[in-house]
Short mmCIF file of C-alpha atoms in Angstrom, two decimals:
data_model
loop_
_atom_site.label_atom_id
_atom_site.label_comp_id
_atom_site.label_asym_id
_atom_site.label_seq_id
_atom_site.Cartn_x
_atom_site.Cartn_y
_atom_site.Cartn_z
CA MET A 1 20.19 7.61 14.73
CA GLN A 2 19.69 5.57 10.71
CA TRP A 3 15.55 7.21 10.68
CA ILE A 4 17.50 11.20 11.91
CA LEU A 5 19.90 10.98 9.59
CA LEU A 6 17.16 9.69 6.59
CA VAL A 7 14.61 12.41 7.49
CA ALA A 8 18.06 14.86 7.13
CA VAL A 9 18.53 13.92 3.65
CA LEU A 10 15.38 14.90 3.16
CA PHE A 11 15.39 17.78 4.37
CA LEU A 12 18.44 19.21 2.96
CA ALA A 13 18.04 17.44 -0.96
CA PRO A 14 16.95 19.84 -3.20
CA SER A 15 13.34 20.25 -3.85
CA ARG A 16 11.92 18.50 -7.23
CA PRO A 17 8.62 18.89 -7.40
CA ALA A 18 7.00 14.26 -8.36
CA PRO A 19 6.44 14.47 -12.27
CA PRO A 20 2.62 14.21 -12.95
CA ALA A 21 0.82 11.12 -13.16
CA SER A 22 0.70 9.32 -16.84
CA HIS A 23 -2.00 6.54 -16.01
CA LEU A 24 -3.55 4.21 -13.57
CA PHE A 25 -1.79 0.77 -13.39
CA VAL A 26 -4.66 -1.58 -12.79
CA SER A 27 -4.86 -5.14 -11.68
CA CYS A 28 -7.80 -7.37 -11.76
CA GLY A 29 -8.78 -11.14 -9.75
CA ASP A 30 -8.59 -12.89 -13.65
CA GLY A 31 -5.61 -12.34 -14.51
CA SER A 32 -5.54 -8.97 -16.36
CA LEU A 33 -3.41 -6.94 -15.92
CA HIS A 34 -4.27 -3.45 -17.52
CA SER A 35 -1.77 -0.23 -18.11
CA VAL A 36 -5.63 3.46 -18.41
CA ALA A 37 -3.53 6.72 -19.60
CA LEU A 38 -4.26 9.78 -17.87
CA VAL A 39 -5.40 13.20 -19.69
CA ASN A 40 -4.72 15.99 -17.13
CA GLY A 41 -5.14 13.12 -14.85
CA LEU A 42 -8.48 11.17 -15.64
CA PRO A 43 -8.92 7.83 -17.62
CA GLY A 44 -8.11 7.99 -20.14
CA ASP A 45 -9.34 5.93 -23.62
CA SER A 46 -5.92 4.16 -24.44
CA VAL A 47 -6.09 1.27 -22.67
CA VAL A 48 -3.45 -1.87 -23.10
CA SER A 49 -4.34 -5.11 -21.17
CA LEU A 50 -2.12 -8.39 -20.44
CA ASP A 51 -3.25 -11.57 -18.98
CA LEU A 52 -1.02 -13.26 -16.88
CA GLY A 53 -2.88 -16.40 -16.53
CA GLU A 54 -3.77 -16.09 -13.06
CA PRO A 55 -5.05 -14.22 -10.29
CA LEU A 56 -4.16 -11.17 -9.32
CA ARG A 57 -3.59 -9.41 -6.05
CA PHE A 58 -1.55 -6.92 -5.19
CA LEU A 59 1.35 -4.44 -7.66
CA ALA A 60 4.65 -3.40 -7.19
CA THR A 61 6.55 -0.63 -9.15
CA HIS A 62 10.71 -0.88 -9.01
CA PRO A 63 12.33 2.59 -7.97
CA SER A 64 14.41 3.10 -10.92
CA LEU A 65 13.05 0.93 -13.50
CA PRO A 66 9.39 0.85 -15.51
CA ILE A 67 8.85 -2.01 -14.06
CA VAL A 68 5.51 -3.76 -12.27
CA TYR A 69 5.30 -6.85 -10.49
CA ALA A 70 2.06 -7.87 -10.25
CA LEU A 71 1.77 -10.70 -7.07
CA GLY A 72 -1.29 -13.32 -9.11
CA SER A 73 -1.51 -16.56 -6.45
CA GLU A 74 1.48 -18.24 -6.86
CA HIS A 75 3.86 -15.90 -8.63
CA LEU A 76 5.72 -13.15 -8.15
CA MET A 77 5.50 -11.69 -12.31
CA ALA A 78 7.77 -9.52 -13.54
CA VAL A 79 6.37 -7.30 -16.51
CA ARG A 80 8.52 -4.03 -18.73
CA TRP A 81 6.06 -1.08 -19.36
CA ASN A 82 6.97 0.96 -22.25
CA GLN A 83 5.48 4.00 -22.26
CA ALA A 84 6.65 5.44 -24.96
CA SER A 85 5.02 2.73 -27.78
CA ALA A 86 2.65 1.88 -24.29
CA THR A 87 3.37 -1.92 -24.61
CA PHE A 88 4.17 -4.17 -21.79
CA GLU A 89 6.28 -7.36 -21.72
CA THR A 90 6.07 -10.46 -19.83
CA LEU A 91 10.06 -10.48 -17.79
CA GLY A 92 10.07 -13.81 -15.88
CA LYS A 93 8.52 -14.68 -12.90
CA ALA A 94 9.17 -16.87 -9.42
CA LEU A 95 7.39 -19.35 -7.04
CA VAL A 96 6.25 -17.12 -3.58
CA GLY A 97 5.51 -20.56 -2.47
CA ILE A 98 3.31 -19.54 -0.09
CA SER A 99 -1.03 -17.68 -1.15
CA GLY A 100 0.38 -14.40 -1.81
CA THR A 101 -1.59 -10.94 -0.78
CA HIS A 102 0.82 -8.07 -0.23
CA VAL A 103 3.47 -7.01 -1.82
CA ALA A 104 6.62 -4.92 -1.15
CA LEU A 105 9.87 -4.86 -2.26
CA ASP A 106 12.79 -2.72 -0.67
CA PRO A 107 13.96 0.85 -1.07
CA SER A 108 16.96 -1.02 -2.64
CA ALA A 109 15.12 -3.16 -5.07
CA ARG A 110 16.77 -6.68 -3.62
CA TRP A 111 14.61 -7.90 -2.25
CA ALA A 112 10.27 -8.17 -2.05
CA LEU A 113 8.20 -9.50 0.91
CA VAL A 114 4.95 -10.75 0.02
CA ALA A 115 2.17 -11.23 3.06
CA SER A 116 0.19 -13.89 3.45
CA TYR A 117 -3.70 -13.75 4.46
CA GLY A 118 -4.40 -17.39 4.67
CA GLU A 119 -1.11 -19.28 5.19
CA GLY A 120 -0.79 -16.49 8.24
CA ALA A 121 3.66 -16.25 6.78
CA VAL A 122 5.83 -14.48 4.74
CA SER A 123 7.78 -15.58 1.72
CA CYS A 124 11.26 -12.51 1.02
CA LEU A 125 12.31 -13.02 -2.79
CA PRO A 126 15.59 -11.76 -4.57
CA ILE A 127 15.29 -9.31 -6.90
CA SER A 128 18.06 -9.79 -9.74
CA ALA A 129 19.70 -6.30 -10.59
CA GLU A 130 17.82 -6.87 -13.77
CA GLY A 131 14.67 -6.57 -11.84
CA LEU A 132 14.04 -10.86 -12.81
CA PRO A 133 11.96 -12.05 -8.97
CA GLN A 134 13.94 -14.67 -7.69
CA ALA A 135 12.19 -17.80 -6.31
CA ALA A 136 11.67 -17.27 -2.62
CA VAL A 137 14.94 -18.40 0.39
CA GLY A 138 13.32 -16.97 2.52
CA ARG A 139 9.84 -17.73 5.19
CA MET A 140 8.69 -16.86 8.78
CA GLY A 141 4.78 -17.65 9.76
CA GLY A 142 2.48 -20.84 9.41
CA SER A 143 -0.28 -22.82 10.74
CA GLU A 144 1.81 -23.33 13.92
CA ASP A 145 2.79 -19.67 14.41
CA LYS A 146 0.38 -17.83 15.56
CA ARG A 147 1.88 -14.04 15.23
CA LEU A 148 1.92 -13.88 11.50
CA THR A 149 -2.65 -14.66 11.14
CA ARG A 150 -4.38 -13.19 8.68
CA ALA A 151 -1.08 -11.12 7.78
CA HIS A 152 -2.38 -8.96 5.54
CA GLN A 153 0.02 -5.79 4.09
CA VAL A 154 4.75 -6.01 3.77
CA CYS A 155 5.89 -2.31 4.91
CA TRP A 156 9.96 -1.88 4.61
CA HIS A 157 10.91 0.79 7.00
CA PRO A 158 12.81 3.19 4.99
CA GLY A 159 16.49 1.79 5.90
CA GLY A 160 15.70 -1.82 4.00
CA GLU A 161 16.30 -4.13 7.39
CA LEU A 162 13.35 -4.15 8.82
CA ALA A 163 9.92 -5.04 7.55
CA TYR A 164 6.77 -3.94 9.24
CA VAL A 165 3.38 -7.05 9.11
CA PRO A 166 0.02 -6.17 10.34
CA ALA A 167 -1.05 -9.04 11.52
CA LEU A 168 -5.37 -8.99 10.45
CA GLY A 169 -5.77 -12.29 13.00
CA ALA A 170 -3.07 -11.52 15.40
CA ASP A 171 -4.01 -8.18 16.72
CA GLN A 172 -0.46 -6.29 15.78
CA VAL A 173 2.31 -5.85 12.70
CA ALA A 174 4.75 -7.74 13.25
CA ILE A 175 8.11 -6.45 12.97
CA LEU A 176 11.13 -8.60 11.41
CA SER A 177 14.24 -8.34 10.91
CA VAL A 178 15.20 -9.03 6.60
CA ASP A 179 19.31 -10.58 6.71
CA PRO A 180 20.71 -7.99 3.97
CA LYS A 181 22.52 -10.58 2.10
CA SER A 182 20.86 -13.51 2.78
CA GLY A 183 16.67 -12.81 3.02
CA ALA A 184 16.31 -14.20 5.93
CA LEU A 185 13.71 -13.17 7.88
CA THR A 186 13.86 -13.05 11.49
CA TRP A 187 11.79 -12.57 14.21
CA ALA A 188 12.52 -8.56 15.63
CA GLY A 189 8.78 -7.72 18.44
CA ALA A 190 6.06 -6.15 18.12
CA ALA A 191 3.00 -3.78 18.09
CA ALA A 192 -0.24 -4.43 19.76
CA VAL A 193 -3.50 -2.54 18.62
CA ALA A 194 -6.40 -2.96 20.15
CA ALA A 195 -8.01 -6.34 20.55
CA GLY A 196 -10.38 -7.16 18.36
CA SER A 197 -9.71 -3.91 15.33
CA GLY A 198 -7.67 -6.55 12.97
CA PRO A 199 -5.01 -3.71 11.60
CA ARG A 200 -4.98 -4.92 7.83
CA HIS A 201 -2.52 -2.09 6.47
CA MET A 202 -0.43 0.88 7.11
CA ALA A 203 1.66 3.98 6.87
CA LEU A 204 5.04 5.60 7.67
CA HIS A 205 4.87 9.72 7.81
CA PRO A 206 7.48 10.11 5.59
CA SER A 207 9.97 12.58 7.71
CA GLN A 208 8.81 12.23 11.00
CA PRO A 209 8.95 8.53 13.29
CA TRP A 210 5.09 8.40 13.03
CA ALA A 211 3.02 5.26 11.76
CA PHE A 212 -0.52 4.48 10.76
CA VAL A 213 -2.43 1.39 11.86
CA LEU A 214 -5.31 0.74 10.12
CA GLY A 215 -7.89 -1.59 11.62
CA GLU A 216 -10.46 -3.29 9.75
CA HIS A 217 -12.57 -5.29 12.00
CA SER A 218 -12.81 -1.43 14.24
CA SER A 219 -12.18 0.83 11.27
CA THR A 220 -10.13 3.22 13.30
CA ILE A 221 -7.09 4.11 12.74
CA THR A 222 -3.87 3.45 15.57
CA SER A 223 -1.25 6.02 15.48
CA PHE A 224 2.18 4.76 17.19
CA THR A 225 5.50 6.38 17.25
CA LEU A 226 8.41 4.30 16.14
CA GLN A 227 12.12 4.01 18.57
CA GLU A 228 15.49 2.78 18.75
CA GLU A 229 15.85 3.00 14.40
CA GLY A 230 12.36 1.61 14.34
CA LYS A 231 12.52 -1.07 15.99
CA ARG A 232 10.33 0.03 19.08
CA TRP A 233 6.51 0.56 18.81
CA SER A 234 4.75 3.49 21.44
CA ARG A 235 1.00 3.85 21.00
CA ARG A 236 -0.23 7.23 21.11
CA GLY A 237 -4.07 7.67 20.01
CA GLN A 238 -6.70 6.64 18.02
CA THR A 239 -8.95 7.74 15.78
CA SER A 240 -12.57 6.98 14.59
CA ASN A 241 -12.69 6.16 10.58
CA LEU A 242 -15.69 6.25 10.52
CA SER A 243 -17.83 9.65 9.77
CA GLU A 244 -19.80 11.50 13.44
CA GLY A 245 -22.82 9.69 13.30
CA PHE A 246 -23.12 6.62 11.62
CA THR A 247 -24.65 3.85 12.26
CA GLU A 248 -24.31 1.32 10.32
CA SER A 249 -22.72 -2.20 11.52
CA GLY A 250 -20.52 -3.63 9.12
CA SER A 251 -18.33 -1.32 7.22
CA ARG A 252 -15.27 -2.15 7.13
CA SER A 253 -12.11 -0.20 6.51
CA SER A 254 -9.69 -0.30 4.02
CA ASP A 255 -6.32 1.14 2.64
CA ILE A 256 -3.89 3.96 4.02
CA HIS A 257 -2.10 6.44 2.46
CA ILE A 258 0.20 9.93 3.51
CA SER A 259 1.31 12.30 0.64
CA ALA A 260 4.75 12.90 -0.61
CA ASP A 261 4.57 16.09 1.80
CA GLY A 262 3.42 14.09 4.95
CA GLY A 263 1.15 16.88 5.36
CA PHE A 264 -2.20 15.05 4.21
CA LEU A 265 -3.45 11.14 6.10
CA PHE A 266 -6.01 9.57 3.34
CA ALA A 267 -7.70 5.71 4.45
CA VAL A 268 -10.75 4.17 3.08
CA ASN A 269 -13.73 1.98 3.67
CA ARG A 270 -15.49 -0.32 2.58
CA GLU A 271 -19.18 -0.65 3.12
CA PRO A 272 -22.06 0.62 3.31
CA ALA A 273 -19.68 3.86 4.14
CA ASN A 274 -17.27 3.21 0.46
CA ASP A 275 -15.91 6.83 1.95
CA LEU A 276 -13.16 8.09 1.99
CA THR A 277 -11.44 10.69 3.90
CA ALA A 278 -8.50 13.56 3.97
CA TYR A 279 -7.10 13.44 6.96
CA ALA A 280 -4.79 17.12 8.18
CA ILE A 281 -1.57 15.61 10.34
CA GLY A 282 -0.42 18.17 12.81
CA GLU A 283 3.08 19.21 13.95
CA ASP A 284 1.77 16.65 16.80
CA GLY A 285 0.70 13.70 15.35
CA ALA A 286 -1.99 14.10 15.25
CA LEU A 287 -4.84 13.54 12.54
CA ARG A 288 -7.47 16.20 12.00
CA GLU A 289 -10.60 14.90 9.61
CA VAL A 290 -11.34 17.67 6.89
CA SER A 291 -12.80 16.34 4.18
CA ARG A 292 -15.61 13.30 3.19
CA ARG A 293 -16.27 11.87 0.08
CA SER A 294 -18.14 9.03 -1.15
CA THR A 295 -16.32 5.85 -3.54
CA GLY A 296 -17.95 6.22 -6.38
CA GLY A 297 -18.66 2.74 -6.08
CA ILE A 298 -18.62 -0.87 -3.87
CA HIS A 299 -16.70 -2.38 -1.92
CA ALA A 300 -13.39 0.67 -2.09
CA ARG A 301 -10.00 -2.08 -1.16
CA THR A 302 -7.73 0.39 -2.97
CA PHE A 303 -7.00 3.35 -3.91
CA ALA A 304 -3.25 5.15 -5.87
CA LEU A 305 -2.26 9.30 -4.28
CA ASP A 306 -1.53 11.76 -7.11
CA PRO A 307 2.58 12.16 -7.27
CA GLN A 308 1.45 16.15 -7.55
CA GLY A 309 -0.96 15.91 -4.89
CA GLU A 310 -4.67 17.05 -6.94
CA ARG A 311 -5.77 13.99 -7.78
CA VAL A 312 -7.01 10.59 -5.79
CA TRP A 313 -7.74 7.04 -7.83
CA ILE A 314 -9.60 4.47 -5.94
CA ALA A 315 -10.18 0.79 -7.32
CA ASN A 316 -13.32 0.34 -6.27
CA THR A 317 -13.79 -3.68 -6.38
CA ARG A 318 -17.51 -4.77 -6.59
CA SER A 319 -17.59 -2.04 -8.81
CA LYS A 320 -15.65 -3.35 -10.71
CA ASN A 321 -14.94 0.72 -11.68
CA VAL A 322 -12.01 3.39 -11.11
CA VAL A 323 -12.75 6.94 -9.91
CA THR A 324 -11.45 9.98 -9.77
CA LEU A 325 -11.62 13.14 -6.76
CA THR A 326 -9.72 16.19 -6.86
CA LEU A 327 -7.64 17.49 -3.68
CA SER A 328 -7.37 21.09 -2.79
CA LYS A 329 -4.45 21.99 -1.24
CA THR A 330 -6.18 22.45 1.54
CA GLY A 331 -7.21 18.34 1.64
CA GLU A 332 -10.47 18.26 0.50
CA LEU A 333 -12.25 16.35 -1.31
CA GLY A 334 -14.69 17.17 -4.83
CA GLU A 335 -15.54 14.80 -6.78
CA ALA A 336 -13.43 15.41 -11.03
CA GLY A 337 -15.91 13.09 -13.13
CA GLY A 338 -13.93 10.46 -14.20
CA SER A 339 -14.21 7.08 -13.58
CA TRP A 340 -12.46 4.08 -16.25
CA GLU A 341 -14.48 0.42 -16.05
CA ALA A 342 -13.08 -2.29 -15.93
CA PRO A 343 -13.71 -6.10 -17.37
CA ALA A 344 -13.62 -8.56 -14.18
CA GLU A 345 -13.43 -7.53 -9.60
CA ILE A 346 -10.48 -4.53 -9.24
CA SER A 347 -7.31 -5.78 -6.64
CA CYS A 348 -5.48 -2.68 -6.75
CA VAL A 349 -4.62 0.78 -8.89
CA LEU A 350 -0.83 2.33 -8.88
CA ALA A 351 -0.61 5.31 -10.88
CA ARG A 352 3.05 6.51 -11.95
#
């Protein structure tokens, strides 16, 4: 019922066009955070940088405040972005308690969940009304608990009381219940994927109870239907994320996103394929490949979608560049010609 009500709100709410992205947030392994201004959708010359003092992993943003959350090797750091003056301001930081890999805020921005690949664990940190992270209050997993082995991402259910964690080493997506008052984490089940596929990242459809899980080791996309308000998953099918006739070994899929209108799914491969694929999502949730393009670099770890659906920005970690692709209304990817060279290996890119 909860999911049905959320879908109803999405369809009944007045349609408002999303504002165009004005800049990219880019984090690097040397501890630097950057804001890169966009000019007609392409990276411009205006860049603001901040050294946060520890290697950075993934980024997240507050849903209503101008705050960027940078996950470092030990801390979750809150940074205010003032677009008018083009300045960063460090607001505060909190110990995560685990070596973090990925961070995500719940829809109400009361909690931040951090997944740890190395420790196979998830940590829960409160977020104050001012947007400041607090010390971790909940934790699950660890060396003795194999259910979260190589936890790679956190994805919140729209209701805000369930979270999904692709556990690459356990070949399953863990389903965790998050207490809305205390932040305590409890086990709520799991959705298994094919053995050896290595679930790395996932994406939820914005208006249908569908989940799509990207397998790093197998370069596949496994689709699920979510039932019982997201507590039970039923596997629907699997799609290869490699081009037809691809024969080279060692290609690894890394990131996956769905367009804001729910019409297209995008998934990226690292080397040797180094490509991004756009899939049309059918009325039944089936995927149909529409286009495939080179990432324009090496080891594409993350990418960001334009809120208006006209661009894709791909962060190539080892070639240290962010490449821009155009995106048509039919899902066709094209060369845009715009790129930005980072000072160090890139860990994450967000568009705002």
